Amino acid sequence: MVTIGIDIGSISAKAAAIAKDKLLGSKVILTGYNARQAGMAVFEGLLKELAIDRDAVGRIVATGYGRNSVDFADQAVTEITCHAAGAHFQDPEVRAVIDIGGQDSKAIALGPNGRVTDFAMNDKCAAGTGRFLEVMARALEVDLDAFGEMSLQADEPAKISSLCTVFAESEVISLIAKGARRTNIIAGIHASIGARVVAMANRLKLQAPVMMTGGVAHNIGVVKALEDKLGLPVQVSAHAQVNGAIGAARLAAGG
Amino acid sequence: MSDQEKTIDPEKERRKIKSVKTMKDIMTHYYIEAKTAEETGKKVAWITSGGPVEPLIAMDVIPVYPENHGAMIGASKMGTDLCEKAEGMGYSGDLCTYALADIACSTVNGGPIGGLPKPDMLVCGNNICGTVLKWYEVQARYYDVPLFILDTPFCHTEFSDEARQYVRRQIDEYLVFLETVCGKKCDHDHLRDVGRLSMEGQRLWQAVLDTTMNKPAPMSAFDAFFHLALIVTLRGTQTVVDYYTGLLEEMKNRVAEGISAVPEERYRLLWDNLPIWFKTRWLSDKFAAHKACLVADTYTSAWCGSLPYLDENNFLESMAEGYSRIYLNIGTDRMAEMVVEMIDKYEVDGLVMHSNRSCKPYSLGQYDIARIVQEKRGLPTLIIEANMTDARSFSESQIDTRIDAFMEVLKG
């Protein structure tokens, strides 16, 4: 029997299918305006891609901010529990997860069974999230996908001191005006995210191995900044963006 | 749907606390009396929630609590509007929102009861925070009335003899202040009786709160937030003693009949900090949906926490210590000890802390307390970032997720 996890985030909707402890596949689409529709679209899209019949699907677990909008799911579970389950599924040794998504960031401590023992989330602020990076990419006129590689070429990372996305954007604009190099500004932005997320993560007693999940994990610059501040190696989930959906599918299978 | 067609859920009706109506009547009567004081020739004193009210009662002065009013403003969802007004007057939005709402309300006579009655005097105790000093100074200037400040030294671990003398002398000054403003002498025999009634009221309030040691709990912290109003406002009167005697009896009956605050109570939680007044119903329903009952809290228990330091045979002398050693005027280590004592007493499974942007003294140290609780009792803590009065600091979907995730941790 196939189980499905659906993760409706603020920016993207993800779905993953699991059968017999194996990941069959996953899919990501933009959430858009209607979370319910996005849930249905990503679910149907995934089934189509994997050529799975609707009748072959067993339990469905929904997660993410739109978890309660997915009315065809059997259960709604928070993304905290799902990210822990997803990370545990990928690597049972993992004891900590740092997830940076579109509009939130969270740190999760896991027990050996993959259950959450403690967690911390960002407060009502977009700084230190994917949205923050999007705003900065726009200000710098750089494709967000290029951020990671570009930051590695920095020779003198800029200092971004503001904790607020809007004010940090002003800081970036004034750095551009002063002629600072893009690579250095981007490295500064990553360091600022790293500092903010690690300050939050330090509320918990995080133990290695640490896995990073969420779409922002694809950005090598942020990963390096986190390692730097955390003082621990950070492994990136091979399925970073769909880790929550994988965890949901795993929980749907009773894992 | 018309009223006749509304279906009454007998189970819900059974669960309702019947004393609520009496409480509402008493509070309505109290506010009418306060708002008509000018006509009846009575004096009105505005006083802080942790201030020494007994001498006011003994002098037949009506005590009025801007903080209680702030709670009403919050519960009526009028806080944001008044806070914005105060910000427009030049006050920072980072200040205490009770202060902001009160200061703004004075200029427009707004809020749920059309503003508080004009004070004849202000009585400010800084045992709860430092903001009250500036807040009451602002109001003393605005209303052009005398202000008395009771300065209680911070009690990190103990209450020294020097501190006792310092506060005790101020209590004498307080009585002189009242005699001057009221133009009459204080009847010390009457004050002793008021002290006795105050302690009796506090003992009854503690007994009411302690009924939640029963499993399931007959009431929750959300109920305590409501029933608290009397021990705050009219402490030292027979009204309070009578009311809590009745409430205690109702709680005991609920225990005997197995009536619980939360249907099928499974998880017992401890609340820390002030309520989020504009969201109490939502939070109550949210936790109840998880079969979780907030069985105790550090907030409402503060109005009976000084009992060990008070002496009904020597009330005036013991006031110095009783009014200094309150929850917000002690060190974080001692606060954590008290939290751990409550965890054991009420047998709770986890902590819910409201990190209150509006109340710094209450919120400072919460992460340390959470850590100590984790170390000593191995219990998890949920932190909810909000504000007691101003809805602008409340993000429902984020808090919804945090509560769900916390309950998933507890359920294991």
XYZ file of C-alpha atoms in Angstrom:
667
model
C 0.000 0.000 0.000
C 1.222 3.489 -0.899
C 1.016 6.249 1.684
C 1.117 9.906 0.802
C 2.350 12.982 2.616
C 1.258 16.437 1.532
C 3.019 19.523 2.841
C 1.308 22.827 2.079
C 3.827 25.572 2.786
C 3.454 29.298 2.356
C 5.290 29.302 -0.974
C 5.244 25.737 -2.276
C 3.089 22.650 -1.949
C 4.901 19.337 -1.789
C 3.797 15.717 -1.989
C 5.700 12.479 -1.429
C 4.758 8.839 -1.839
C 6.168 5.967 0.195
C 5.659 2.230 -0.126
C 7.412 -0.529 1.763
C 9.793 1.937 3.452
C 10.938 3.250 0.078
C 10.441 6.720 -1.302
C 8.637 6.301 -4.620
C 8.808 9.936 -5.640
C 7.885 13.497 -4.828
C 6.520 16.629 -6.438
C 6.662 20.366 -5.775
C 4.335 23.052 -7.108
C 3.647 26.656 -6.091
C 0.951 26.959 -3.443
C -0.619 30.052 -4.923
C -3.788 31.527 -3.533
C -5.807 28.412 -2.840
C -4.159 25.963 -0.448
C -6.888 23.366 -0.873
C -6.558 23.385 -4.643
C -2.766 23.253 -4.400
C -3.051 20.181 -2.165
C -5.270 18.420 -4.659
C -3.129 19.469 -7.647
C 0.169 18.298 -6.139
C -1.445 15.038 -5.016
C -2.985 14.268 -8.401
C 0.185 15.394 -10.205
C 2.317 13.042 -8.140
C 0.002 10.069 -8.721
C 0.078 10.782 -12.429
C 3.870 11.044 -12.565
C 4.313 7.823 -10.637
C 1.436 6.137 -12.493
C -0.221 5.206 -9.232
C -3.910 4.543 -9.152
C -5.964 6.504 -6.603
C -7.315 3.221 -5.257
C -3.803 2.042 -4.476
C -3.319 4.913 -2.038
C -3.723 4.118 1.630
C -3.542 6.767 4.294
C -2.748 10.408 3.568
C -1.240 12.797 6.116
C -1.244 16.556 5.521
C 1.212 18.967 7.105
C 2.421 22.562 6.800
C 0.483 25.774 7.293
C -2.255 24.576 4.994
C -2.553 21.163 6.660
C -6.138 21.727 7.707
C -7.147 22.767 4.176
C -6.372 19.332 2.760
C -9.787 17.853 3.394
C -9.074 14.538 1.669
C -6.238 13.741 4.115
C -6.847 11.230 6.885
C -4.928 13.243 9.445
C -3.219 16.602 9.909
C 0.149 16.627 11.677
C 2.350 19.659 12.251
C 5.432 20.188 10.130
C 7.590 19.936 13.231
C 6.675 16.305 13.812
C 6.804 15.615 10.063
C 10.251 17.132 9.541
C 11.551 15.020 12.400
C 9.967 11.889 10.905
C 11.286 12.747 7.434
C 14.834 13.283 8.679
C 14.689 10.076 10.718
C 13.479 8.184 7.658
C 16.419 9.446 5.617
C 19.009 8.957 8.352
C 18.013 7.356 11.673
C 21.180 8.723 13.287
C 20.031 12.346 12.952
C 19.420 14.020 16.329
C 18.686 17.554 15.205
C 16.918 19.195 12.299
C 17.179 22.791 11.174
C 14.429 23.588 8.744
C 14.269 26.868 6.880
C 11.171 27.225 4.801
C 9.430 30.032 2.999
C 8.153 31.953 5.984
C 9.477 30.182 9.014
C 12.529 28.570 10.441
C 12.643 25.942 13.106
C 15.065 23.851 15.108
C 14.019 20.399 16.252
C 15.689 18.014 18.677
C 14.972 14.320 18.031
C 15.089 11.233 20.143
C 16.550 7.947 18.824
C 13.062 6.896 17.693
C 12.685 9.974 15.502
C 10.178 11.598 17.829
C 10.424 15.305 18.643
C 11.830 15.982 22.111
C 11.896 19.775 21.819
C 11.528 22.465 19.196
C 11.849 26.201 18.630
C 10.322 28.319 15.888
C 10.950 31.832 14.671
C 8.612 34.484 15.962
C 6.421 36.771 13.924
C 9.150 37.869 11.579
C 10.394 36.848 8.146
C 14.079 37.436 8.872
C 16.025 34.191 8.682
C 13.598 32.559 6.239
C 13.290 31.848 2.539
C 11.196 34.978 2.097
C 14.091 37.051 3.422
C 16.361 35.590 0.746
C 13.772 36.259 -1.948
C 13.573 39.913 -0.968
C 17.360 40.190 -1.018
C 17.644 38.449 -4.400
C 15.243 40.984 -5.835
C 17.173 43.914 -4.346
C 20.437 42.525 -5.739
C 18.946 41.525 -9.095
C 20.475 38.093 -8.774
C 18.743 34.786 -9.412
C 18.147 33.175 -6.027
C 19.551 29.862 -7.279
C 22.910 31.565 -7.835
C 23.106 32.864 -4.240
C 24.887 29.854 -2.784
C 27.716 29.651 -5.301
C 28.176 33.421 -5.438
C 28.575 33.710 -1.686
C 31.454 31.217 -1.788
C 33.428 33.717 -3.875
C 33.228 36.429 -1.213
C 36.536 37.824 -0.022
C 35.196 40.219 2.591
C 31.624 39.389 3.664
C 29.549 42.487 4.358
C 27.990 43.088 7.754
C 24.198 43.066 7.777
C 23.243 44.084 11.271
C 19.490 44.576 11.070
C 17.254 41.769 12.264
C 14.345 43.028 10.196
C 13.836 41.982 6.554
C 12.685 45.410 5.491
C 15.487 47.262 7.265
C 18.042 44.711 6.083
C 16.889 45.386 2.534
C 17.619 49.094 3.101
C 21.034 48.115 4.418
C 21.681 46.031 1.310
C 20.625 48.898 -0.938
C 22.984 51.262 0.840
C 25.780 48.682 0.516
C 25.065 48.510 -3.232
C 25.209 52.301 -3.353
C 28.595 52.230 -1.616
C 29.831 49.870 -4.313
C 30.159 46.716 -2.230
C 30.556 43.553 -4.318
C 27.479 41.401 -4.739
C 29.309 38.281 -3.595
C 30.278 39.970 -0.322
C 26.768 41.282 0.270
C 25.303 37.818 -0.340
C 27.800 36.231 2.047
C 26.787 38.858 4.628
C 23.119 38.009 4.119
C 23.838 34.324 4.695
C 25.847 35.079 7.825
C 22.939 37.133 9.136
C 20.502 34.236 8.556
C 22.946 31.816 10.162
C 23.300 34.000 13.249
C 19.581 34.416 13.629
C 18.672 30.765 13.190
C 21.482 29.519 15.429
C 20.476 31.976 18.181
C 17.059 30.333 18.085
C 18.456 26.790 17.789
C 20.667 27.362 20.822
C 17.559 27.503 23.016
C 17.582 23.730 22.555
C 20.421 21.415 23.347
C 21.141 20.326 19.788
C 23.291 17.271 19.247
C 25.034 16.070 16.110
C 24.313 14.805 13.535
C 22.402 17.864 12.376
C 20.359 17.697 9.189
C 19.164 20.749 7.331
C 15.816 20.578 5.554
C 13.512 22.990 3.752
C 14.011 24.731 0.424
C 16.757 27.006 1.767
C 18.970 23.947 2.381
C 19.758 24.021 -1.356
C 21.715 27.203 -0.672
C 25.256 26.094 0.182
C 26.036 29.578 1.520
C 23.398 29.321 4.236
C 24.529 25.791 5.105
C 28.109 27.004 5.540
C 26.949 29.977 7.631
C 24.976 27.630 9.876
C 27.952 25.289 10.313
C 30.091 28.277 11.151
C 27.777 29.593 13.864
C 26.701 26.207 15.172
C 30.197 24.775 15.396
C 28.809 21.469 14.122
C 28.780 19.881 10.664
C 25.415 20.186 8.940
C 24.330 17.538 6.445
C 21.847 18.550 3.819
C 18.884 16.320 3.273
C 18.914 14.781 -0.212
C 15.230 15.690 -0.348
C 15.434 18.956 1.586
C 12.387 20.664 0.136
C 10.111 17.634 0.370
C 11.378 16.355 3.713
C 8.172 17.428 5.496
C 6.047 15.601 2.922
C 8.247 12.504 3.237
C 7.806 12.608 7.011
C 4.049 12.951 6.583
C 3.981 9.947 4.229
C 6.078 8.006 6.727
C 3.706 8.885 9.568
C 0.788 7.882 7.346
C 2.404 4.454 7.112
C 2.503 4.347 10.891
C 6.233 5.071 11.177
C -31.856 30.929 13.960
C -34.120 32.412 16.633
C -33.446 31.980 20.344
C -36.181 29.393 20.661
C -34.646 27.276 17.945
C -31.183 27.248 19.500
C -30.425 23.791 20.745
C -29.098 23.656 24.269
C -26.400 21.083 24.789
C -27.169 19.627 28.244
C -23.563 18.456 28.650
C -22.272 21.964 27.966
C -24.810 23.458 30.353
C -23.757 21.048 33.058
C -20.150 22.080 32.579
C -20.858 25.805 32.963
C -19.800 27.365 36.248
C -22.946 28.722 37.855
C -21.182 31.289 40.075
C -20.281 33.279 36.968
C -23.576 35.180 37.144
C -23.057 36.225 40.775
C -19.563 37.376 39.893
C -20.822 39.464 36.986
C -23.471 41.036 39.238
C -20.893 41.906 41.894
C -18.513 43.433 39.350
C -21.317 45.404 37.699
C -22.427 46.739 41.079
C -18.830 47.557 41.972
C -18.233 49.544 38.797
C -21.568 51.374 39.128
C -20.654 52.333 42.683
C -17.221 53.503 41.539
C -18.601 55.470 38.610
C -21.194 57.211 40.776
C -18.773 57.935 43.625
C -18.828 61.646 42.974
C -22.576 61.741 43.593
C -22.395 59.583 46.712
C -19.492 61.538 48.147
C -17.113 58.588 48.212
C -13.484 58.904 47.288
C -11.907 56.871 44.503
C -8.305 55.679 44.468
C -6.651 54.121 41.450
C -4.302 51.414 42.612
C -1.896 48.943 41.007
C -2.842 45.254 41.039
C -0.213 44.399 43.629
C -0.845 47.502 45.724
C -1.925 47.463 49.390
C -5.679 47.807 49.104
C -6.665 47.028 52.705
C -6.084 50.574 54.055
C -8.305 51.927 51.252
C -11.111 49.545 52.194
C -10.651 50.478 55.859
C -10.932 54.173 54.949
C -14.061 53.527 52.840
C -12.270 54.584 49.661
C -13.330 52.794 46.473
C -10.287 51.102 44.922
C -10.227 51.097 41.140
C -7.722 49.047 39.151
C -6.515 50.294 35.792
C -5.017 46.823 35.273
C -8.383 45.138 35.802
C -9.779 47.696 33.400
C -6.940 46.825 30.993
C -7.973 43.173 31.168
C -11.551 44.175 30.378
C -10.347 46.282 27.461
C -8.326 43.312 26.194
C -11.191 40.854 26.618
C -13.505 43.260 24.783
C -10.975 43.349 21.925
C -10.623 47.112 22.299
C -6.923 46.999 23.207
C -5.374 47.475 19.783
C -7.422 50.579 19.066
C -6.472 52.223 22.364
C -2.813 51.216 22.021
C -2.734 52.812 18.574
C -4.246 55.941 20.081
C -1.525 56.020 22.757
C 1.131 55.554 20.083
C -0.370 58.543 18.303
C 0.068 60.488 21.543
C 3.778 59.674 21.406
C 4.053 56.589 23.616
C 6.164 53.704 22.333
C 4.331 50.565 21.244
C 6.913 48.581 23.208
C 5.487 49.823 26.511
C 3.068 47.921 28.731
C -0.231 47.772 26.855
C -2.231 48.138 30.073
C -0.477 51.472 30.537
C -0.999 52.448 26.901
C -4.672 51.483 26.938
C -5.269 53.245 30.243
C -3.512 56.467 29.276
C -5.334 56.590 25.949
C -8.664 55.660 27.526
C -8.447 58.550 29.983
C -8.434 61.037 27.129
C -11.450 59.589 25.328
C -13.422 57.816 28.068
C -13.465 54.792 25.780
C -13.259 51.081 26.482
C -16.069 48.712 27.447
C -17.396 50.806 30.372
C -16.814 54.286 28.997
C -13.658 54.861 31.008
C -12.843 54.666 34.697
C -14.176 57.135 37.269
C -11.877 60.090 37.848
C -9.521 59.332 40.731
C -9.135 61.403 43.894
C -5.728 59.851 44.465
C -3.357 57.287 43.000
C -1.644 54.475 44.878
C 1.245 52.788 43.119
C 3.164 49.738 44.297
C 6.274 48.881 42.304
C 6.274 45.259 43.501
C 4.877 44.237 40.099
C 7.050 46.316 37.772
C 8.832 49.595 37.205
C 6.508 50.816 34.476
C 3.781 51.621 36.986
C 5.906 54.455 38.420
C 5.946 56.425 35.174
C 2.419 55.360 34.252
C 1.005 56.640 37.550
C 3.078 59.811 37.359
C 1.555 60.489 33.934
C -1.933 59.950 35.327
C -1.253 62.000 38.470
C -0.352 64.928 36.207
C -3.293 64.315 33.899
C -5.859 64.222 36.701
C -3.901 66.575 38.966
C -4.320 64.334 42.006
C -1.886 63.214 44.724
C 0.144 60.041 44.147
C 1.490 57.677 46.783
C 4.304 55.312 45.796
C 5.067 52.230 47.845
C 8.605 51.216 46.992
C 9.227 47.531 47.700
C 12.847 46.360 47.364
C 13.425 43.405 45.069
C 13.691 40.169 47.087
C 16.271 38.086 45.229
C 16.277 35.375 47.867
C 15.362 36.842 51.216
C 13.663 39.766 52.878
C 16.159 41.606 55.084
C 15.353 43.475 58.291
C 16.449 46.688 56.607
C 13.965 46.090 53.802
C 11.263 45.314 56.347
C 11.860 48.597 58.203
C 12.030 50.523 54.941
C 8.681 49.215 53.695
C 7.060 49.287 57.133
C 7.828 53.001 57.487
C 6.245 53.630 54.110
C 3.054 51.875 55.243
C 2.826 54.493 58.031
C 3.381 57.227 55.461
C 0.680 55.626 53.330
C -1.812 55.863 56.199
C -0.902 59.519 56.750
C -1.346 60.126 53.015
C -4.813 58.563 53.113
C -5.804 60.475 56.238
C -4.753 63.724 54.562
C -6.594 63.080 51.306
C -9.700 61.731 53.052
C -9.670 64.304 55.833
C -10.295 61.725 58.537
C -8.373 59.419 60.851
C -7.790 55.771 60.107
C -9.666 53.423 62.426
C -6.997 50.865 63.259
C -9.456 48.362 64.714
C -11.350 48.451 61.451
C -8.133 48.070 59.484
C -7.333 44.952 61.529
C -10.735 43.504 60.619
C -10.161 44.341 56.968
C -6.773 42.596 57.156
C -8.449 39.536 58.594
C -11.071 39.522 55.827
C -8.337 40.024 53.238
C -6.488 36.958 54.473
C -9.700 34.968 54.688
C -10.438 35.908 51.077
C -6.926 34.890 50.011
C -7.198 31.540 51.822
C -10.504 30.846 50.091
C -9.067 31.827 46.717
C -6.156 29.444 47.277
C -8.638 26.718 48.219
C -10.623 27.382 45.034
C -7.439 27.109 42.944
C -6.438 23.948 44.788
C -9.598 22.126 43.729
C -7.775 21.592 40.418
C -5.507 19.124 42.209
C -8.402 16.777 41.540
C -8.331 14.714 38.372
C -10.154 15.755 36.324
C -9.935 19.400 37.348
C -13.321 21.047 38.016
C -12.052 24.353 36.603
C -9.192 25.559 34.431
C -6.834 28.514 34.514
C -9.152 30.176 31.994
C -11.886 30.062 34.644
C -9.424 31.335 37.238
C -8.611 34.319 34.988
C -12.266 35.309 35.224
C -12.941 34.574 38.890
C -9.746 36.353 39.877
C -11.261 39.826 39.517
C -12.700 39.915 43.046
C -9.594 38.928 44.974
C -7.765 41.665 43.085
C -10.301 44.443 43.393
C -12.231 43.947 46.634
C -9.773 42.041 48.811
C -10.578 42.829 52.459
C -14.363 42.897 52.110
C -17.007 40.428 53.252
C -18.282 40.317 49.645
C -15.111 38.526 48.575
C -15.265 36.037 51.421
C -18.893 35.230 50.665
C -18.307 34.908 46.952
C -15.333 32.560 47.194
C -17.090 30.510 49.870
C -19.845 29.905 47.312
C -17.402 29.279 44.464
C -15.423 26.807 46.576
C -18.610 24.940 47.383
C -19.538 24.813 43.704
C -16.079 23.452 42.825
C -16.291 20.805 45.531
C -19.691 19.768 44.207
C -18.307 19.566 40.682
C -15.515 17.313 41.935
C -18.049 15.111 43.733
C -20.179 14.896 40.616
C -17.208 14.381 38.312
C -17.843 17.570 36.312
C -14.615 18.601 34.624
C -13.590 21.852 32.963
C -12.312 19.957 29.928
C -14.206 16.912 28.646
C -12.136 13.739 28.974
C -9.157 15.596 30.494
C -5.980 13.757 29.574
C -3.176 16.293 29.752
C -2.611 18.755 32.571
C -0.697 21.941 31.862
C 0.612 24.903 33.823
C 0.222 28.432 32.412
C 2.772 31.172 33.052
C 2.314 34.942 32.657
C -0.765 37.088 32.140
C -3.639 35.779 30.043
C -3.946 36.767 26.399
C -7.226 38.473 27.192
C -8.545 38.786 23.647
C -7.877 35.121 22.860
C -8.846 33.246 26.023
C -11.825 31.523 24.416
C -9.831 30.474 21.350
C -6.962 29.154 23.479
C -9.311 27.394 25.862
C -11.072 25.621 22.981
C -7.753 24.861 21.294
C -6.296 23.095 24.344
C -9.602 21.408 25.152
C -9.651 19.934 21.616
C -6.417 18.178 22.594
C -8.040 17.051 25.874
C -5.617 19.344 27.674
C -6.598 21.383 30.699
C -4.551 24.281 32.025
C -4.996 23.252 35.634
C -2.922 25.965 37.294
C -1.079 29.173 36.578
C 1.486 31.439 38.166
C -0.671 34.493 37.568
C -3.901 34.013 39.509
C -2.058 32.278 42.332
C -0.082 35.482 42.914
C -3.064 36.914 44.811
C -2.728 34.324 47.546
C 0.980 33.586 47.297
C 1.868 35.992 50.110
C -0.212 34.212 52.734
C 2.828 32.607 54.407
C 4.202 36.086 55.136
C 0.993 37.689 56.415
C -0.169 37.586 60.017
C -3.807 38.258 60.730
C -3.058 39.138 64.348
C -0.510 41.672 63.253
C -1.620 42.582 59.754
C -0.143 46.076 59.539
C 3.304 44.838 60.574
C 3.233 41.879 58.198
C 2.116 43.920 55.191
C 5.696 44.987 54.473
C 6.806 41.429 53.804
C 3.519 40.283 52.314
C 3.565 43.031 49.709
C 7.262 42.658 48.926
C 7.548 38.908 48.475
C 5.273 38.462 45.517
C 5.943 36.406 42.413
C 7.127 39.298 40.246
C 9.406 40.746 42.922
C 11.624 37.718 43.539
C 14.639 36.238 41.737
C 14.335 33.869 38.792
C 15.698 30.923 40.809
C 12.982 31.376 43.400
C 10.369 31.760 40.651
C 11.563 28.486 39.110
C 11.319 26.797 42.522
C 7.734 27.979 42.819
C 6.946 26.709 39.319
C 8.433 23.300 40.173
C 6.389 23.229 43.408
C 3.241 23.915 41.367
C 4.169 21.225 38.832
C 4.352 18.683 41.633
C 1.300 19.937 43.461
C -1.032 19.956 40.464
C 0.682 17.009 38.723
C 1.137 18.710 35.382
C 2.565 17.240 32.181
C 3.976 20.396 30.634
C 4.397 24.137 30.805
C 2.777 26.781 28.613
C 4.562 30.112 28.822
C 3.118 33.268 27.376
C 6.151 35.322 26.413
C 4.419 38.628 26.813
C 5.880 41.510 24.812
C 3.933 43.842 27.021
C 5.158 42.587 30.400
C 8.919 42.433 30.619
C 9.309 41.573 34.339
C 7.040 38.581 33.898
C 8.667 37.415 30.658
C 12.298 37.917 31.640
C 13.733 34.631 32.848
C 11.126 32.391 31.211
C 13.704 30.521 29.120
C 15.737 29.918 32.285
C 12.666 28.681 34.123
C 11.833 26.401 31.176
C 15.370 24.997 31.277
C 15.243 24.443 35.046
C 11.882 22.682 34.719
C 13.323 20.495 31.955
C 16.329 19.622 34.127
C 14.417 19.026 37.357
C 11.216 17.419 36.115
C 11.944 16.563 32.479
C 8.866 18.412 31.291
C 8.582 20.242 27.952
C 7.643 23.896 27.609
C 5.608 25.627 24.944
C 6.375 29.299 24.427
C 3.616 31.447 22.969
C 4.708 34.895 21.869
C 1.910 37.383 22.300
C 0.650 40.359 24.248
C -1.995 40.500 26.973
C -4.071 43.284 25.405
C -2.831 44.158 21.929
C -3.880 41.711 19.207
C -1.236 43.017 16.820
C 1.341 40.746 18.476
C -0.730 37.595 18.094
C -0.181 35.442 15.043
C -2.925 32.844 15.109
C -1.702 30.345 12.546
C 1.831 30.253 13.982
C 0.511 29.798 17.512
C -1.937 27.175 16.270
C 0.985 25.177 14.820
C 3.074 25.552 17.963
C 0.264 24.284 20.179
C -0.427 21.330 17.850
C 3.293 20.468 17.707
C 3.643 20.753 21.486
C 0.683 18.446 22.001
C 2.208 15.991 19.491
C 5.369 15.994 21.634
C 3.313 15.335 24.783
C 1.323 12.572 23.114
C 4.625 10.999 22.051
